């Protein structure tokens, strides 16, 4: 025993084989095999069938709707997310901690609950919807409602990605800029914004990626009219209910391709940030 | 505006700008986050407290609560065991392909919940070979508890692992090496050294994992079959009641989920403030 201890100099910690083995087995069973099954199923349809379903007008409309509403929601979340992160990091005011914790509400609140709450709120007889109705804006049961739900879902991604970087911005650099005669506006634009830009891009991409696949919070408020307000995840469910597995699988495969492209984009932004800013 | 600020404290904003920014942030948060939350409780209590509790005591609502708890009680521990194994392997050893493994663990975050359910239907559905075999042997996976558990496990897969891995990587292996050199066995080292070192991060991960497991909607919606009183979890029951225009019932069940979300946020905030230095660095305040 003591002899073994002195020999174990370089690799003293036990359990590598069993922990890595279990990790890979579990990962394969829960994630890789099921996802691989989806890709195999879609590949098994053949190119012409895949192409036919992927270019079907209802498929195209659903995916395009999911993409553009997610994009607008993410764009809205950038200024408001940065503003909220800024206010939380830089200012002290009563209720700050409460609001800071509340930012994570969309993470914690089940999407179906968010969905029915937002629908009731923005319906023509709802608290906000009634006001919008007076000025002739229809929110619930239109693509605008989808954008509202996706904005709700995406907000914490931007705030929580920007916040730590904003905390790390060196006050001395700001002071140096001010000493050198830069106005506050200039300092914010030339010193602070470039420092948090990678986090803003990452937060935007995370919010966008989450919103494309979002289902629960959207499906109640969307209206779900084919070609108009039917999102891609809903189309998958409709195809499944029709026992149209080829249709469901193709839409899913297209969405997965978009998600993976975004994932690669997010990883490259983060790798670029690390190279440029050290351990940012 | 920039001109007006010159000559004041150069590294902060003027009081007016400050107040305007704080005001705007508060209004946005109130309108977008707090008002919908308040509405859930207002709608649930619309017909009074009696109707509220009546809606919650309804047999289908109770069975939805039981099913949600059952699913979470199975799915969360599975992902805890996985999280501990994965973080041990990744943080304590160096091996090739580690970055790929890390990306694969985060993969479920990039997959739409509906697809996370669909993959199980494609594997176990009656159109697939495996599904036919299961049906011949009377094994029910889809439209039953196992399917709900699998879909939930898929969706909540990364939550525990991603809290433990960065923290254990920061902590390194010196504590474990000390314990081992003093004669502790591998299991003793894990139970008495590693686990206490990561206990708050583990609690944090379990909290987020449980919250998501309870609230998951899209993935379980695909595999559940929506059999009332049997395969409806709480979020699915909310949907059914809402679509039947039974709004008080829908919002009553939703309010229970909203309360759980509030508890989650409260505990999460406490963990961050009280034990922030023992969590992965991204959660430290």
Coordinates of C-alpha atoms in Angstrom, one line a residue:
Chain A
X1 CA 0.0 0.0 0.0
X2 CA 2.7 2.5 1.0
X3 CA 4.9 1.4 -1.8
X4 CA 2.0 1.9 -4.2
X5 CA 1.5 5.4 -2.8
X6 CA 5.0 6.5 -3.4
X7 CA 4.9 5.1 -7.0
X8 CA 1.6 6.9 -7.7
X9 CA 3.3 10.2 -8.3
X10 CA 1.9 11.4 -11.6
X11 CA -1.6 10.0 -11.7
X12 CA -2.7 9.5 -8.1
X13 CA -6.4 10.2 -8.6
X14 CA -8.5 7.1 -9.2
X15 CA -11.7 6.6 -11.2
X16 CA -10.8 8.0 -14.6
X17 CA -12.0 4.9 -16.5
X18 CA -15.3 4.5 -14.7
X19 CA -16.2 8.2 -14.6
X20 CA -15.3 8.8 -18.3
X21 CA -16.9 5.5 -19.3
X22 CA -20.1 6.3 -17.5
X23 CA -20.1 9.9 -18.9
X24 CA -19.7 8.7 -22.5
X25 CA -22.2 5.8 -22.1
X26 CA -24.9 8.1 -20.6
X27 CA -24.2 10.9 -23.1
X28 CA -24.6 8.4 -25.9
X29 CA -27.8 6.9 -24.6
X30 CA -29.6 10.1 -23.7
X31 CA -28.3 12.5 -26.3
X32 CA -26.2 11.1 -29.1
X33 CA -28.1 8.0 -30.1
X34 CA -31.6 9.8 -30.1
X35 CA -30.2 12.8 -32.0
X36 CA -28.3 10.5 -34.4
X37 CA -31.5 8.6 -34.9
X38 CA -33.2 11.8 -36.1
X39 CA -30.4 12.5 -38.6
X40 CA -30.4 8.9 -39.8
X41 CA -34.2 9.0 -40.3
X42 CA -34.0 12.3 -42.2
X43 CA -31.1 11.0 -44.4
X44 CA -33.1 7.8 -45.0
X45 CA -35.8 9.9 -46.7
X46 CA -33.5 10.6 -49.7
X47 CA -32.6 13.9 -51.2
X48 CA -35.6 14.4 -53.4
X49 CA -38.1 13.7 -50.6
X50 CA -36.1 16.0 -48.2
X51 CA -35.9 18.7 -50.9
X52 CA -39.7 18.4 -51.6
X53 CA -40.6 18.8 -47.9
X54 CA -38.0 21.4 -47.2
X55 CA -39.2 23.6 -50.0
X56 CA -42.9 23.0 -49.2
X57 CA -44.4 26.5 -48.8
X58 CA -45.8 25.7 -45.3
X59 CA -42.4 24.5 -44.1
X60 CA -40.6 27.5 -45.5
X61 CA -43.1 29.9 -44.0
X62 CA -42.9 28.3 -40.6
X63 CA -39.1 28.2 -40.5
X64 CA -38.8 31.7 -41.8
X65 CA -41.3 33.0 -39.2
X66 CA -39.4 31.3 -36.4
X67 CA -36.1 32.9 -37.7
X68 CA -37.3 36.4 -38.3
X69 CA -39.3 36.8 -35.1
X70 CA -36.4 35.3 -33.1
X71 CA -34.1 37.8 -34.8
X72 CA -36.2 40.8 -34.0
X73 CA -36.7 39.7 -30.4
X74 CA -32.9 39.3 -30.1
X75 CA -32.3 42.7 -31.6
X76 CA -34.8 44.3 -29.1
X77 CA -33.0 42.5 -26.3
X78 CA -29.6 44.0 -27.1
X79 CA -30.2 47.6 -26.1
X80 CA -32.6 46.7 -23.2
X81 CA -30.3 43.9 -22.0
X82 CA -27.2 46.1 -22.1
X83 CA -29.2 48.9 -20.4
X84 CA -30.4 46.6 -17.6
X85 CA -26.9 45.1 -17.1
X86 CA -25.4 48.6 -17.0
X87 CA -28.0 49.8 -14.4
X88 CA -27.5 46.7 -12.3
X89 CA -23.7 46.9 -12.3
X90 CA -23.1 50.7 -12.1
X91 CA -25.9 52.1 -10.1
X92 CA -27.3 51.6 -6.6
X93 CA -31.0 52.1 -6.0
X94 CA -33.7 50.6 -3.8
X95 CA -35.0 47.3 -5.2
X96 CA -31.9 46.7 -7.3
X97 CA -31.3 43.2 -5.8
X98 CA -34.9 42.3 -6.3
X99 CA -34.9 43.4 -9.9
X100 CA -31.6 41.7 -10.5
X101 CA -33.0 38.4 -9.3
X102 CA -36.1 39.0 -11.3
X103 CA -34.1 39.2 -14.6
X104 CA -33.9 35.4 -14.4
X105 CA -37.6 34.9 -14.2
X106 CA -37.9 33.8 -17.9
X107 CA -35.3 31.0 -17.0
X108 CA -37.3 29.9 -14.0
X109 CA -40.9 30.4 -15.1
X110 CA -42.2 27.4 -17.0
X111 CA -42.8 28.4 -20.6
X112 CA -46.4 27.4 -20.7
X113 CA -47.1 29.7 -17.7
X114 CA -45.3 32.6 -19.5
X115 CA -47.3 31.7 -22.6
X116 CA -50.8 31.9 -21.1
X117 CA -49.8 35.0 -19.0
X118 CA -48.5 36.9 -22.0
X119 CA -51.5 35.9 -24.0
X120 CA -53.9 37.1 -21.4
X121 CA -51.9 40.3 -21.0
X122 CA -51.8 41.2 -24.7
X123 CA -55.2 39.9 -25.8
X124 CA -57.5 42.6 -27.0
X125 CA -59.3 42.6 -23.6
X126 CA -56.0 42.2 -21.6
X127 CA -54.3 44.8 -19.4
X128 CA -51.9 45.9 -22.1
X129 CA -53.8 44.5 -25.1
X130 CA -56.7 46.9 -24.4
X131 CA -54.4 49.9 -24.6
X132 CA -52.8 48.6 -27.8
X133 CA -56.2 47.9 -29.3
X134 CA -57.2 51.6 -28.8
X135 CA -54.3 52.7 -31.0
X136 CA -55.1 49.9 -33.5
X137 CA -52.3 47.5 -32.7
X138 CA -53.1 43.8 -32.6
X139 CA -50.5 42.0 -30.5
X140 CA -51.9 38.6 -29.5
X141 CA -52.6 36.1 -32.2
X142 CA -50.2 37.9 -34.7
X143 CA -46.5 37.6 -35.3
X144 CA -46.1 40.7 -33.1
X145 CA -47.2 38.5 -30.2
X146 CA -44.6 36.0 -31.1
X147 CA -41.9 38.7 -31.0
X148 CA -43.2 39.8 -27.5
X149 CA -43.0 36.2 -26.2
X150 CA -39.5 35.7 -27.6
X151 CA -38.3 39.0 -26.2
X152 CA -39.5 37.8 -22.8
X153 CA -37.6 34.5 -23.2
X154 CA -34.4 36.0 -24.5
X155 CA -33.8 38.9 -22.1
X156 CA -31.8 37.1 -19.4
X157 CA -29.3 35.8 -22.0
X158 CA -28.1 39.3 -23.0
X159 CA -28.2 40.6 -19.4
X160 CA -26.4 37.6 -17.9
X161 CA -23.7 37.5 -20.6
X162 CA -23.0 41.3 -20.5
X163 CA -23.1 41.7 -16.7
X164 CA -19.9 39.9 -15.8
X165 CA -17.9 41.7 -18.5
X166 CA -19.2 45.1 -17.4
X167 CA -18.2 44.3 -13.8
X168 CA -14.7 43.6 -15.1
X169 CA -14.3 46.9 -17.0
X170 CA -11.3 48.6 -15.4
X171 CA -12.4 51.9 -13.8
X172 CA -8.9 53.2 -14.3
X173 CA -9.2 53.0 -18.0
X174 CA -12.3 55.1 -17.9
X175 CA -10.6 57.6 -15.6
X176 CA -7.6 57.7 -18.0
X177 CA -9.9 58.4 -20.9
X178 CA -11.7 61.2 -18.9
X179 CA -8.3 62.7 -17.8
X180 CA -7.3 62.8 -21.4
X181 CA -10.3 64.9 -22.1
X182 CA -12.8 62.4 -23.4
X183 CA -16.4 63.3 -22.7
X184 CA -18.5 60.7 -20.8
X185 CA -20.2 59.8 -24.1
X186 CA -16.9 59.3 -25.8
X187 CA -15.6 57.1 -23.0
X188 CA -18.7 54.9 -23.1
X189 CA -18.5 54.6 -26.8
X190 CA -14.8 54.1 -27.3
X191 CA -13.8 52.4 -24.0
X192 CA -16.7 50.5 -22.5
X193 CA -18.6 49.4 -25.6
X194 CA -15.6 47.8 -27.3
X195 CA -14.9 45.9 -24.0
X196 CA -18.3 44.4 -23.8
X197 CA -19.0 44.0 -27.5
X198 CA -18.1 40.3 -27.6
X199 CA -20.4 39.6 -24.7
X200 CA -23.2 41.6 -26.5
X201 CA -22.7 39.5 -29.6
X202 CA -22.7 36.2 -27.6
X203 CA -25.7 37.3 -25.6
X204 CA -27.5 38.2 -28.8
X205 CA -26.7 34.9 -30.5
X206 CA -27.7 32.9 -27.4
X207 CA -31.1 34.8 -27.2
X208 CA -31.6 34.3 -31.0
X209 CA -30.7 30.5 -30.8
X210 CA -33.1 30.0 -27.8
X211 CA -35.9 31.9 -29.5
X212 CA -35.7 29.9 -32.8
X213 CA -36.6 26.7 -31.0
X214 CA -38.9 28.2 -28.4
X215 CA -42.4 26.6 -28.2
X216 CA -44.2 26.8 -24.9
X217 CA -44.3 30.6 -24.5
X218 CA -45.1 31.2 -28.1
X219 CA -47.8 28.7 -29.0
X220 CA -50.5 30.4 -26.9
X221 CA -50.0 33.9 -28.2
X222 CA -49.1 33.1 -31.8
X223 CA -52.6 32.4 -33.2
X224 CA -51.1 29.4 -35.1
X225 CA -52.5 30.2 -38.5
X226 CA -50.7 28.1 -41.2
X227 CA -48.4 30.3 -43.4
X228 CA -49.0 33.3 -41.2
X229 CA -48.3 32.7 -37.5
X230 CA -47.3 29.0 -37.3
X231 CA -43.8 28.6 -35.9
X232 CA -41.5 25.7 -36.9
X233 CA -41.7 23.8 -33.6
X234 CA -45.5 23.8 -33.9
X235 CA -45.3 22.5 -37.4
X236 CA -43.2 19.6 -36.2
X237 CA -46.0 18.7 -33.6
X238 CA -48.7 19.1 -36.3
X239 CA -46.8 16.7 -38.6
X240 CA -46.4 14.2 -35.8
X241 CA -50.1 14.4 -35.0
X242 CA -50.8 13.6 -38.7
X243 CA -48.4 10.6 -38.4
X244 CA -46.3 12.4 -41.1
X245 CA -42.9 11.4 -39.6
X246 CA -41.0 12.4 -42.8
X247 CA -42.5 15.9 -42.5
X248 CA -41.7 16.2 -38.8
X249 CA -38.2 14.9 -39.2
X250 CA -37.3 17.2 -42.1
X251 CA -38.5 20.3 -40.3
X252 CA -36.5 19.2 -37.2
X253 CA -33.4 18.5 -39.3
X254 CA -33.6 21.9 -40.9
X255 CA -33.9 23.5 -37.4
X256 CA -31.1 21.5 -36.0
X257 CA -28.8 22.7 -38.9
X258 CA -29.7 26.3 -38.0
X259 CA -29.1 25.7 -34.3
X260 CA -25.7 24.0 -34.9
X261 CA -24.6 26.8 -37.2
X262 CA -25.4 29.3 -34.4
X263 CA -23.6 27.1 -31.9
X264 CA -20.5 27.1 -34.0
X265 CA -20.8 30.9 -34.4
X266 CA -21.1 31.4 -30.6
X267 CA -18.1 29.2 -30.0
X268 CA -16.0 31.1 -32.5
X269 CA -17.0 34.4 -31.0
X270 CA -15.9 33.1 -27.6
X271 CA -12.7 31.7 -28.9
X272 CA -11.9 35.0 -30.6
X273 CA -12.7 36.9 -27.4
X274 CA -10.3 34.7 -25.4
X275 CA -7.5 35.2 -28.0
X276 CA -8.0 38.9 -28.1
X277 CA -8.8 39.8 -24.5
X278 CA -7.1 37.0 -22.7
X279 CA -9.4 35.1 -20.3
X280 CA -12.4 37.3 -21.0
Chain B
X1 CA -25.9 65.7 -23.7
X2 CA -22.2 64.9 -23.7
X3 CA -21.4 68.6 -23.4
X4 CA -23.6 69.0 -20.4
X5 CA -21.8 66.3 -18.6
X6 CA -18.4 67.8 -19.0
X7 CA -17.0 69.3 -15.9
X8 CA -18.9 67.0 -13.6
X9 CA -17.6 63.7 -12.3
X10 CA -16.0 62.4 -15.4
X11 CA -16.4 58.6 -14.7
X12 CA -20.1 58.5 -14.1
X13 CA -23.3 60.0 -15.6
X14 CA -25.1 63.1 -14.5
X15 CA -28.0 62.6 -12.0
X16 CA -30.6 63.1 -14.7
X17 CA -29.1 60.6 -17.1
X18 CA -28.7 58.2 -14.2
X19 CA -32.3 58.5 -13.1
X20 CA -33.5 58.2 -16.7
X21 CA -31.6 55.0 -17.3
X22 CA -32.7 53.5 -14.0
X23 CA -36.3 54.5 -14.7
X24 CA -36.2 53.0 -18.2
X25 CA -34.7 49.7 -16.9
X26 CA -37.3 49.5 -14.1
X27 CA -40.2 50.2 -16.5
X28 CA -39.0 47.6 -19.0
X29 CA -38.5 44.9 -16.2
X30 CA -41.9 45.7 -14.6
X31 CA -43.8 45.7 -17.9
X32 CA -42.1 42.6 -19.4
X33 CA -41.4 40.4 -16.3
X34 CA -43.3 41.5 -13.2
X35 CA -46.7 42.4 -14.8
X36 CA -47.1 38.9 -16.5
X37 CA -46.2 37.3 -13.1
X38 CA -48.8 39.4 -11.2
X39 CA -51.4 38.6 -13.9
X40 CA -51.0 34.8 -13.2
X41 CA -52.0 35.3 -9.6
X42 CA -54.7 37.8 -10.4
X43 CA -56.4 35.5 -13.0
X44 CA -56.1 32.5 -10.7
X45 CA -57.8 34.4 -7.8
X46 CA -60.4 36.1 -10.1
X47 CA -63.3 34.0 -8.7
X48 CA -62.1 34.1 -5.1
X49 CA -59.9 32.0 -2.9
X50 CA -62.5 29.2 -2.7
X51 CA -62.6 28.7 -6.5
X52 CA -58.8 28.8 -6.5
X53 CA -58.4 25.9 -4.1
X54 CA -61.3 24.0 -5.7
X55 CA -59.4 24.2 -9.0
X56 CA -56.2 22.9 -7.4
X57 CA -58.0 20.1 -5.5
X58 CA -59.5 18.8 -8.8
X59 CA -58.4 15.1 -9.3
X60 CA -56.8 15.8 -12.7
X61 CA -54.8 18.7 -11.3
X62 CA -53.6 16.5 -8.4
X63 CA -52.6 13.7 -10.6
X64 CA -50.8 16.2 -12.8
X65 CA -48.9 17.4 -9.8
X66 CA -48.1 13.8 -8.8
X67 CA -46.8 12.9 -12.3
X68 CA -44.7 16.1 -12.5
X69 CA -43.0 15.2 -9.1
X70 CA -42.5 11.6 -10.2
X71 CA -40.8 12.6 -13.4
X72 CA -38.6 15.2 -11.7
X73 CA -37.7 12.7 -8.9
X74 CA -36.4 10.3 -11.5
X75 CA -34.8 12.6 -14.1
X76 CA -32.9 14.9 -11.7
X77 CA -31.0 12.2 -9.8
X78 CA -30.0 10.7 -13.1
X79 CA -28.5 14.0 -14.2
X80 CA -26.9 14.5 -10.8
X81 CA -25.0 11.1 -11.1
X82 CA -24.0 12.1 -14.7
X83 CA -22.9 15.6 -13.6
X84 CA -20.7 14.2 -10.9
X85 CA -19.2 11.5 -13.1
X86 CA -18.6 14.0 -16.0
X87 CA -17.1 16.7 -13.8
X88 CA -14.8 14.2 -12.1
X89 CA -13.5 12.9 -15.4
X90 CA -13.2 16.3 -17.1
X91 CA -11.8 18.3 -14.1
X92 CA -9.5 15.8 -12.5
X93 CA -7.9 14.3 -15.6
X94 CA -6.5 15.5 -18.9
X95 CA -7.4 13.5 -22.1
X96 CA -7.8 14.1 -25.7
X97 CA -11.2 15.2 -27.0
X98 CA -12.1 17.0 -23.8
X99 CA -13.4 20.1 -25.6
X100 CA -15.5 18.1 -27.9
X101 CA -17.0 16.3 -24.9
X102 CA -17.7 19.7 -23.2
X103 CA -19.5 20.9 -26.4
X104 CA -21.6 17.7 -26.6
X105 CA -22.7 18.1 -23.0
X106 CA -24.0 21.5 -23.8
X107 CA -25.7 20.3 -27.0
X108 CA -29.2 19.9 -25.5
X109 CA -29.3 23.7 -24.9
X110 CA -29.2 24.2 -28.6
X111 CA -31.9 21.8 -29.5
X112 CA -35.5 22.9 -29.6
X113 CA -37.6 21.3 -26.8
X114 CA -40.0 19.9 -29.4
X115 CA -37.1 18.2 -31.1
X116 CA -35.9 16.8 -27.7
X117 CA -39.3 15.0 -27.6
X118 CA -39.4 14.1 -31.3
X119 CA -36.2 12.1 -31.1
X120 CA -37.8 9.7 -28.6
X121 CA -40.9 9.3 -30.8
X122 CA -38.7 8.5 -33.8
X123 CA -36.9 5.8 -31.7
X124 CA -39.8 4.3 -29.9
X125 CA -42.8 5.1 -32.1
X126 CA -44.9 2.3 -33.5
X127 CA -43.5 3.0 -37.0
X128 CA -39.9 2.1 -35.9
X129 CA -38.5 -1.4 -35.5
X130 CA -37.7 -0.8 -31.8
X131 CA -41.1 0.6 -31.2
X132 CA -42.8 -2.5 -32.8
X133 CA -40.6 -4.8 -30.6
X134 CA -41.6 -2.9 -27.5
X135 CA -45.2 -3.1 -28.4
X136 CA -45.0 -6.9 -28.9
X137 CA -43.5 -7.2 -25.5
X138 CA -46.0 -4.9 -23.9
X139 CA -43.4 -2.3 -22.8
X140 CA -44.8 1.1 -22.8
X141 CA -42.4 4.0 -23.2
X142 CA -44.1 6.7 -25.2
X143 CA -47.3 8.1 -23.8
X144 CA -46.2 6.9 -20.3
X145 CA -43.9 7.8 -17.5
X146 CA -40.7 6.4 -19.1
X147 CA -41.1 8.6 -22.2
X148 CA -41.8 11.7 -20.0
X149 CA -38.7 10.9 -18.0
X150 CA -36.5 10.4 -21.1
X151 CA -37.6 13.7 -22.7
X152 CA -37.1 15.6 -19.4
X153 CA -33.7 14.0 -18.9
X154 CA -32.7 15.1 -22.4
X155 CA -33.8 18.7 -21.8
X156 CA -32.2 19.0 -18.3
X157 CA -29.1 17.0 -19.2
X158 CA -26.4 19.8 -18.9
X159 CA -27.7 21.7 -15.8
X160 CA -25.8 19.9 -13.1
X161 CA -22.7 19.1 -15.1
X162 CA -22.2 22.7 -16.3
X163 CA -22.3 24.0 -12.7
X164 CA -19.8 21.4 -11.4
X165 CA -17.2 21.2 -14.3
X166 CA -15.9 24.8 -14.2
X167 CA -15.8 24.9 -10.4
X168 CA -14.0 21.6 -10.1
X169 CA -11.6 22.7 -12.8
X170 CA -10.8 25.8 -10.8
X171 CA -10.3 23.8 -7.6
X172 CA -7.8 21.5 -9.3
X173 CA -6.6 18.2 -7.7
X174 CA -4.5 19.2 -4.7
X175 CA -7.1 18.5 -2.1
X176 CA -7.7 15.1 -3.5
X177 CA -4.0 14.3 -3.8
X178 CA -3.5 15.3 -0.1
X179 CA -6.4 13.0 1.0
X180 CA -5.1 10.1 -1.1
X181 CA -1.5 10.5 0.1
X182 CA -2.9 10.4 3.7
X183 CA -4.3 7.0 2.9
X184 CA -7.9 7.7 2.0
X185 CA -9.5 5.5 -0.6
X186 CA -10.9 6.9 -3.9
X187 CA -14.5 6.8 -2.6
X188 CA -13.5 8.3 0.8
X189 CA -11.8 11.1 -1.1
X190 CA -14.8 11.7 -3.2
X191 CA -17.3 11.7 -0.3
X192 CA -15.3 13.6 2.2
X193 CA -13.2 16.0 0.1
X194 CA -14.6 16.5 -3.4
X195 CA -18.3 16.5 -2.6
X196 CA -18.1 19.0 0.3
X197 CA -15.9 21.2 -1.9
X198 CA -18.6 21.4 -4.6
X199 CA -21.8 21.1 -2.4
X200 CA -23.2 24.6 -3.1
X201 CA -22.5 24.3 -6.8
X202 CA -24.2 20.9 -6.8
X203 CA -27.2 22.5 -4.9
X204 CA -27.3 25.3 -7.5
X205 CA -27.3 22.8 -10.4
X206 CA -29.9 20.6 -8.8
X207 CA -32.1 23.7 -8.2
X208 CA -31.9 24.8 -11.9
X209 CA -32.3 21.2 -13.1
X210 CA -35.4 20.6 -11.0
X211 CA -37.0 23.9 -12.0
X212 CA -36.6 23.0 -15.6
X213 CA -37.7 19.4 -15.1
X214 CA -40.9 20.6 -13.4
X215 CA -41.6 23.3 -16.0
X216 CA -40.7 21.5 -19.2
X217 CA -43.4 21.8 -21.8
X218 CA -42.4 21.3 -25.4
X219 CA -40.5 18.0 -25.0
X220 CA -43.0 16.3 -22.8
X221 CA -45.8 17.6 -24.9
X222 CA -44.5 15.5 -27.8
X223 CA -44.1 12.2 -25.9
X224 CA -47.1 12.5 -23.4
X225 CA -50.1 11.7 -25.6
X226 CA -52.1 14.1 -23.4
X227 CA -54.1 11.5 -21.6
X228 CA -56.0 13.4 -18.9
X229 CA -55.3 12.3 -15.4
X230 CA -52.6 9.9 -16.6
X231 CA -49.9 11.4 -18.7
X232 CA -50.4 15.1 -18.2
X233 CA -47.7 16.9 -16.3
X234 CA -48.6 20.2 -14.7
X235 CA -47.6 22.4 -17.6
X236 CA -49.5 20.1 -20.0
X237 CA -52.5 20.3 -17.7
X238 CA -52.3 24.1 -17.8
X239 CA -52.4 23.9 -21.6
X240 CA -55.5 21.6 -21.7
X241 CA -57.4 23.8 -19.2
X242 CA -56.5 26.9 -21.0
X243 CA -57.6 25.5 -24.4
X244 CA -60.9 24.5 -22.8
X245 CA -61.4 28.1 -21.7
X246 CA -61.2 27.0 -18.1
X247 CA -59.1 30.0 -17.3
X248 CA -59.3 30.0 -13.5
X249 CA -58.3 26.4 -13.5
X250 CA -55.4 27.0 -15.9
X251 CA -54.1 30.0 -14.0
X252 CA -54.5 28.2 -10.6
X253 CA -52.2 25.4 -11.7
X254 CA -50.0 27.9 -13.4
X255 CA -49.8 29.9 -10.2
X256 CA -48.4 26.9 -8.4
X257 CA -45.7 26.6 -11.1
X258 CA -45.1 30.4 -10.8
X259 CA -44.7 30.1 -7.0
X260 CA -42.1 27.3 -7.5
X261 CA -40.3 29.6 -10.0
X262 CA -40.3 32.4 -7.4
X263 CA -38.9 30.0 -4.8
X264 CA -36.3 28.9 -7.3
X265 CA -35.2 32.5 -7.9
X266 CA -35.1 33.2 -4.2
X267 CA -33.0 30.2 -3.4
X268 CA -30.8 30.9 -6.4
X269 CA -30.2 34.5 -5.2
X270 CA -29.4 33.3 -1.7
X271 CA -26.9 30.8 -3.0
X272 CA -25.3 33.5 -5.2
X273 CA -25.0 36.0 -2.3
X274 CA -24.2 33.7 0.5
X275 CA -22.0 31.1 -1.2
X276 CA -21.0 32.9 -4.4
X277 CA -17.4 32.2 -3.7
X278 CA -18.2 28.4 -3.8
X279 CA -20.0 28.5 -7.1
X280 CA -18.6 28.5 -10.6
X281 CA -17.0 32.0 -11.2
X282 CA -19.7 33.1 -13.6
X283 CA -22.3 33.2 -10.7
X284 CA -20.2 35.2 -8.3
X285 CA -21.4 38.7 -7.5

